[in-house]
Structure formats: C-alpha cells, structure tokens
mmCIF file of C-alpha atoms in Angstrom:
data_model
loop_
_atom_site.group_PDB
_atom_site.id
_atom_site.type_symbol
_atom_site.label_atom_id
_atom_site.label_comp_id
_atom_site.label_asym_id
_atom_site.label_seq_id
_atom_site.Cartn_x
_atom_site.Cartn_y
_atom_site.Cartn_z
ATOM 1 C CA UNK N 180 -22.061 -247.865 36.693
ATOM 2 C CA UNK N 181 -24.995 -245.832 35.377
ATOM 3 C CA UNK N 182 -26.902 -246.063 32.853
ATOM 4 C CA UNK N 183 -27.581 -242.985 31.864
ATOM 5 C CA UNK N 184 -26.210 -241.687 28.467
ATOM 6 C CA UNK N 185 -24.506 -238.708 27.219
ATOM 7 C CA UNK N 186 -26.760 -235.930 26.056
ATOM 8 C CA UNK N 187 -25.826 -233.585 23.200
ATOM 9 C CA UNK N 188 -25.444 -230.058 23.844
ATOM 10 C CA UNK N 189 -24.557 -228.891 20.795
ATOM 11 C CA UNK N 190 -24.221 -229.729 17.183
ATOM 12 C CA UNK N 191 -23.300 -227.477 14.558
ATOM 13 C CA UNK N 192 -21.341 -226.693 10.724
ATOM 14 C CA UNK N 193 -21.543 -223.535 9.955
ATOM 15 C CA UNK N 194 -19.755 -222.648 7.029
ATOM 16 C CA UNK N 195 -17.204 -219.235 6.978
ATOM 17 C CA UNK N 196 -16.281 -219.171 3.271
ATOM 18 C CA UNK N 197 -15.891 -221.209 0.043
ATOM 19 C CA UNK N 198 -14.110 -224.096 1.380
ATOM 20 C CA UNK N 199 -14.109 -222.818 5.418
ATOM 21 C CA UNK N 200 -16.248 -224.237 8.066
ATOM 22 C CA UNK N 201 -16.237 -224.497 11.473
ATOM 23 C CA UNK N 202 -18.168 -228.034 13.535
ATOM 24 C CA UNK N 203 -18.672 -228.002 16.758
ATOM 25 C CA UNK N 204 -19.593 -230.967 18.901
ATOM 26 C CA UNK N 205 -20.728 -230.830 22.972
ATOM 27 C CA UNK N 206 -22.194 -234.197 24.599
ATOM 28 C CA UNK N 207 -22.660 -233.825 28.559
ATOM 29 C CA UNK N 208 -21.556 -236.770 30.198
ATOM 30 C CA UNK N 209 -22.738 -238.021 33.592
ATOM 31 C CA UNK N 210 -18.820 -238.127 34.428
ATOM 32 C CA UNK N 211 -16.045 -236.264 33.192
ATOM 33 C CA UNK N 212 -14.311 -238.187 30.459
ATOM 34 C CA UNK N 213 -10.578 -238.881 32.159
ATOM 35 C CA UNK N 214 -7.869 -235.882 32.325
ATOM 36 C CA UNK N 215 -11.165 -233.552 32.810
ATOM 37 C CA UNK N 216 -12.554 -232.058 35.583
ATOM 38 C CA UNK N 217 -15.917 -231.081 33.816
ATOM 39 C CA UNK N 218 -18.861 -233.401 32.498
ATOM 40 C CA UNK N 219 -18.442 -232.366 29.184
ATOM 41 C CA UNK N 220 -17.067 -234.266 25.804
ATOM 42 C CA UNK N 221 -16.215 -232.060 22.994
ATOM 43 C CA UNK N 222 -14.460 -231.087 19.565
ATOM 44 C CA UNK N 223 -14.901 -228.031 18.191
ATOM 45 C CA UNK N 224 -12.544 -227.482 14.825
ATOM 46 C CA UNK N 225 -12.330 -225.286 11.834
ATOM 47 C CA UNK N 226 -11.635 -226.732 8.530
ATOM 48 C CA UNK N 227 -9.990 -224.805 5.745
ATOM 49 C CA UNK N 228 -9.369 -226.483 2.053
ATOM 50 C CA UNK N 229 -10.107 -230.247 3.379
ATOM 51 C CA UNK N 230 -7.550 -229.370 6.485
ATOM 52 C CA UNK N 231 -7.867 -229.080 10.156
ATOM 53 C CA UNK N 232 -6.414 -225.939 11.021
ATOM 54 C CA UNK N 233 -7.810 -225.506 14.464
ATOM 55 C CA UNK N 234 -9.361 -227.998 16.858
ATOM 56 C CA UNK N 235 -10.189 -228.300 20.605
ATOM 57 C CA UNK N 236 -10.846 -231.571 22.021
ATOM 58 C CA UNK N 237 -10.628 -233.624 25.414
ATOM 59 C CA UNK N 238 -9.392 -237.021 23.899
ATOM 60 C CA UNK N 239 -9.827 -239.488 26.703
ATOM 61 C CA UNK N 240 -6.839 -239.658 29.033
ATOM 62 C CA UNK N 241 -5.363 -236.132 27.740
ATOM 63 C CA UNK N 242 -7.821 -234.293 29.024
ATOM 64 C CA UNK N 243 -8.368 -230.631 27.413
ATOM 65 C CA UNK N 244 -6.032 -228.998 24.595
ATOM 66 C CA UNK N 245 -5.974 -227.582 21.387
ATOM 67 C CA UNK N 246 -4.175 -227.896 18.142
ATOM 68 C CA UNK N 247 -2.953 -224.676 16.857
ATOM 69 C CA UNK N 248 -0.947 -224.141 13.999
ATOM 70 C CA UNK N 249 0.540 -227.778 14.006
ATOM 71 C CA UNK N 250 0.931 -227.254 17.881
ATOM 72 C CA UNK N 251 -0.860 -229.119 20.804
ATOM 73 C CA UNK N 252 -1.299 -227.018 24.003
ATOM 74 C CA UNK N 253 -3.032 -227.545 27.185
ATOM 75 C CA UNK N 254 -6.502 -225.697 27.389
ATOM 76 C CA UNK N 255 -8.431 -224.566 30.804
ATOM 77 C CA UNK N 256 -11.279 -225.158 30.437
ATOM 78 C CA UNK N 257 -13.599 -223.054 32.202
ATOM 79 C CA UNK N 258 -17.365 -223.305 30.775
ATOM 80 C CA UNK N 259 -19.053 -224.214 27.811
ATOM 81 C CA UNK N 260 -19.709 -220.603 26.533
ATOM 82 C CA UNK N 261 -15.816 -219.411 27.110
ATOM 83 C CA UNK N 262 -14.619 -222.832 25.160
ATOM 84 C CA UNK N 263 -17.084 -221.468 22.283
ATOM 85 C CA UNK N 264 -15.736 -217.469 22.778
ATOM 86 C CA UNK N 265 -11.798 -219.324 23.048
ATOM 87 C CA UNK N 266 -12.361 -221.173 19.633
ATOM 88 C CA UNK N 267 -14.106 -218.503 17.597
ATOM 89 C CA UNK N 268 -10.800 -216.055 18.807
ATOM 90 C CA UNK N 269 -8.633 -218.319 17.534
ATOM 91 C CA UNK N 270 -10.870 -218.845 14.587
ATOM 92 C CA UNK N 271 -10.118 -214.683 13.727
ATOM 93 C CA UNK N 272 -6.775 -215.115 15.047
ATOM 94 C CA UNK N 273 -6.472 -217.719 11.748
ATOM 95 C CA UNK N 274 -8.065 -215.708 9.401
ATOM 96 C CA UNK N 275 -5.966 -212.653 10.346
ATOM 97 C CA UNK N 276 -2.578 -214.360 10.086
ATOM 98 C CA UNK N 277 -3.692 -216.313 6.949
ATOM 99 C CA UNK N 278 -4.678 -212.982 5.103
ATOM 100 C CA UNK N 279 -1.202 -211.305 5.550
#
C-alpha cells in the first residue's frame, strides 16, 4: 500500500448569478478510486437556490456519472479538461431550459 496521498488538482466556486454557483473539486489519486479507470477523484456540481441541479462525481464503487435533471447516467470519462468542457455544457444546457 503506498503512502503517498492524493493531490488536489483543482478547487474552485465560482459564482454564475444571485443564488447560482458552480464548485468544482479534482484530487489525483495514486490509483483510480474503484469503477474508474483514471487516477482521478472528483465532483464538479452547480447549485441553483440552495439545490443541486447538476453534479458529476465518481462515488467509490459506481465509478463515473452524472445527475441531470433528477437523472443518474453513466459518464465516459475521457480527461480532466473534457469533464470540465462536459459540465460547463450542461451548465448552459440548464440555464437554457430553465429560462424558457
């Protein structure tokens, strides 16, 4: 077993509007956390009015998926930059839908 710890990639709230953020959170692990293939950890979810409306994680033993509009889906997960690119999307696909 090693010793060696996770390191944080990235940690960030950035807020969209009154009462909208997004936070994203990216530790590299020195092994994939179980259901992954990759050596990262992560949750990156946008918050609107005190509720999770979006979120990507890789919850230990499901391995990569989102939550969508009250629906979990598997996610590929491909790199670090196209799980940022994936979530901000979906982030404008919210806002879109919402404003209608």
């Amino acid at each position: 077993m090693s010793n060696v710890k996770a390191r944080l990639v990235i940690r960030q709230r950035e807020e969209f509007s009154p009462g909208a953020f997004v936070e994203l959170m990216i530790w590299h692990l020195p092994q994939p956390v179980p259901g992954c293939t990759h050596p990262y950890k992560y949750r990156l979810a946008y918050v609107v009015g005190g509720e999770c409306v979006l979120r990507y994680d890789n919850e230990r033993g499901k391995g990569d998926h989102r939550h969508f509009v009250g629906v979990e889906t598997p996610y590929v997960f491909r790199s670090v930059e196209q799980l940022h690119a994936d979530f901000l999307s979906n982030v404008q696909i919210w806002n879109r839908w919402r404003s209608r």
